[in-house]
Short mmCIF file of C-alpha atoms in Angstrom, two decimals:
data_model
loop_
_atom_site.label_atom_id
_atom_site.label_comp_id
_atom_site.label_asym_id
_atom_site.label_seq_id
_atom_site.Cartn_x
_atom_site.Cartn_y
_atom_site.Cartn_z
CA UNK A 1 16.48 -1.12 -2.75
CA UNK A 2 12.67 -0.12 -1.92
CA UNK A 3 10.77 1.22 1.26
CA UNK A 4 7.28 0.83 2.79
CA UNK A 5 6.81 4.59 1.29
CA UNK A 6 7.74 3.75 -2.17
CA UNK A 7 4.84 1.41 -1.91
CA UNK A 8 2.88 4.39 -0.35
CA UNK A 9 3.78 6.26 -3.42
CA UNK A 10 2.77 4.08 -5.81
CA UNK A 11 -0.51 3.41 -4.53
CA UNK A 12 -1.01 6.78 -4.27
CA UNK A 13 -0.39 7.63 -7.71
CA UNK A 14 -1.57 4.76 -9.09
CA UNK A 15 1.55 2.94 -10.64
CA UNK A 16 -0.16 -0.44 -10.87
CA UNK A 17 2.84 -2.44 -12.01
CA UNK A 18 5.53 -1.14 -9.55
CA UNK A 19 2.76 -1.52 -6.53
CA UNK A 20 2.47 -5.28 -7.56
CA UNK A 21 5.99 -5.58 -8.33
CA UNK A 22 7.06 -3.83 -4.75
CA UNK A 23 4.36 -6.28 -2.90
CA UNK A 24 5.49 -9.67 -4.17
CA UNK A 25 8.48 -8.85 -2.97
CA UNK A 26 7.70 -7.57 0.50
CA UNK A 27 4.00 -9.15 1.01
CA UNK A 28 4.54 -7.79 4.83
CA UNK A 29 4.76 -4.32 4.10
CA UNK A 30 1.33 -3.87 2.60
CA UNK A 31 -0.12 -2.08 5.87
CA UNK A 32 3.16 -0.19 6.78
CA UNK A 33 1.63 3.14 7.99
CA UNK A 34 3.47 6.83 7.07
CA UNK A 35 3.88 9.37 9.98
CA UNK A 36 0.30 10.43 9.74
CA UNK A 37 -1.30 6.86 10.12
CA UNK A 38 -1.85 6.26 6.73
CA UNK A 39 -1.27 3.39 5.11
CA UNK A 40 -1.38 2.80 0.73
CA UNK A 41 -4.98 1.44 1.10
CA UNK A 42 -5.90 5.10 2.27
CA UNK A 43 -3.32 6.47 -0.24
CA UNK A 44 -4.98 4.82 -3.31
CA UNK A 45 -8.94 5.17 -1.96
CA UNK A 46 -8.33 9.03 -1.26
CA UNK A 47 -6.60 9.59 -5.02
CA UNK A 48 -9.34 7.21 -6.37
CA UNK A 49 -6.75 4.94 -8.15
CA UNK A 50 -9.42 1.79 -8.17
CA UNK A 51 -6.75 -0.65 -9.45
CA UNK A 52 -4.16 0.09 -6.83
CA UNK A 53 -7.19 -0.44 -4.34
CA UNK A 54 -7.77 -3.95 -5.92
CA UNK A 55 -3.90 -4.71 -5.93
CA UNK A 56 -3.90 -3.75 -2.25
CA UNK A 57 -6.79 -5.91 -1.40
CA UNK A 58 -5.61 -8.70 -3.54
CA UNK A 59 -2.31 -8.53 -1.09
CA UNK A 60 -4.71 -8.34 1.81
CA UNK A 61 -4.14 -4.82 2.67
CA UNK A 62 -6.68 -3.90 5.80
CA UNK A 63 -7.09 -7.31 6.73
CA UNK A 64 -5.71 -6.78 9.76
CA UNK A 65 -6.52 -3.42 10.15
CA UNK A 66 -7.89 -1.29 13.35
CA UNK A 67 -11.48 -0.17 12.55
CA UNK A 68 -11.46 2.21 15.31
CA UNK A 69 -15.00 1.56 16.76
#
């Protein structure tokens, strides 16, 4: 078993195969945030993992995120 935290960790570490596997099993967890209000997409971008960002976007990450405008 895994949790939304594992998805964020995989994104932050650029572990693309693991990230893809997690998202295929639990696509509805793509935008789950941590206690600091960071989602996997934020963490992948901050770490510069372009492949992870692409995987997250392919799984609709951020599609319904609040823009804070």
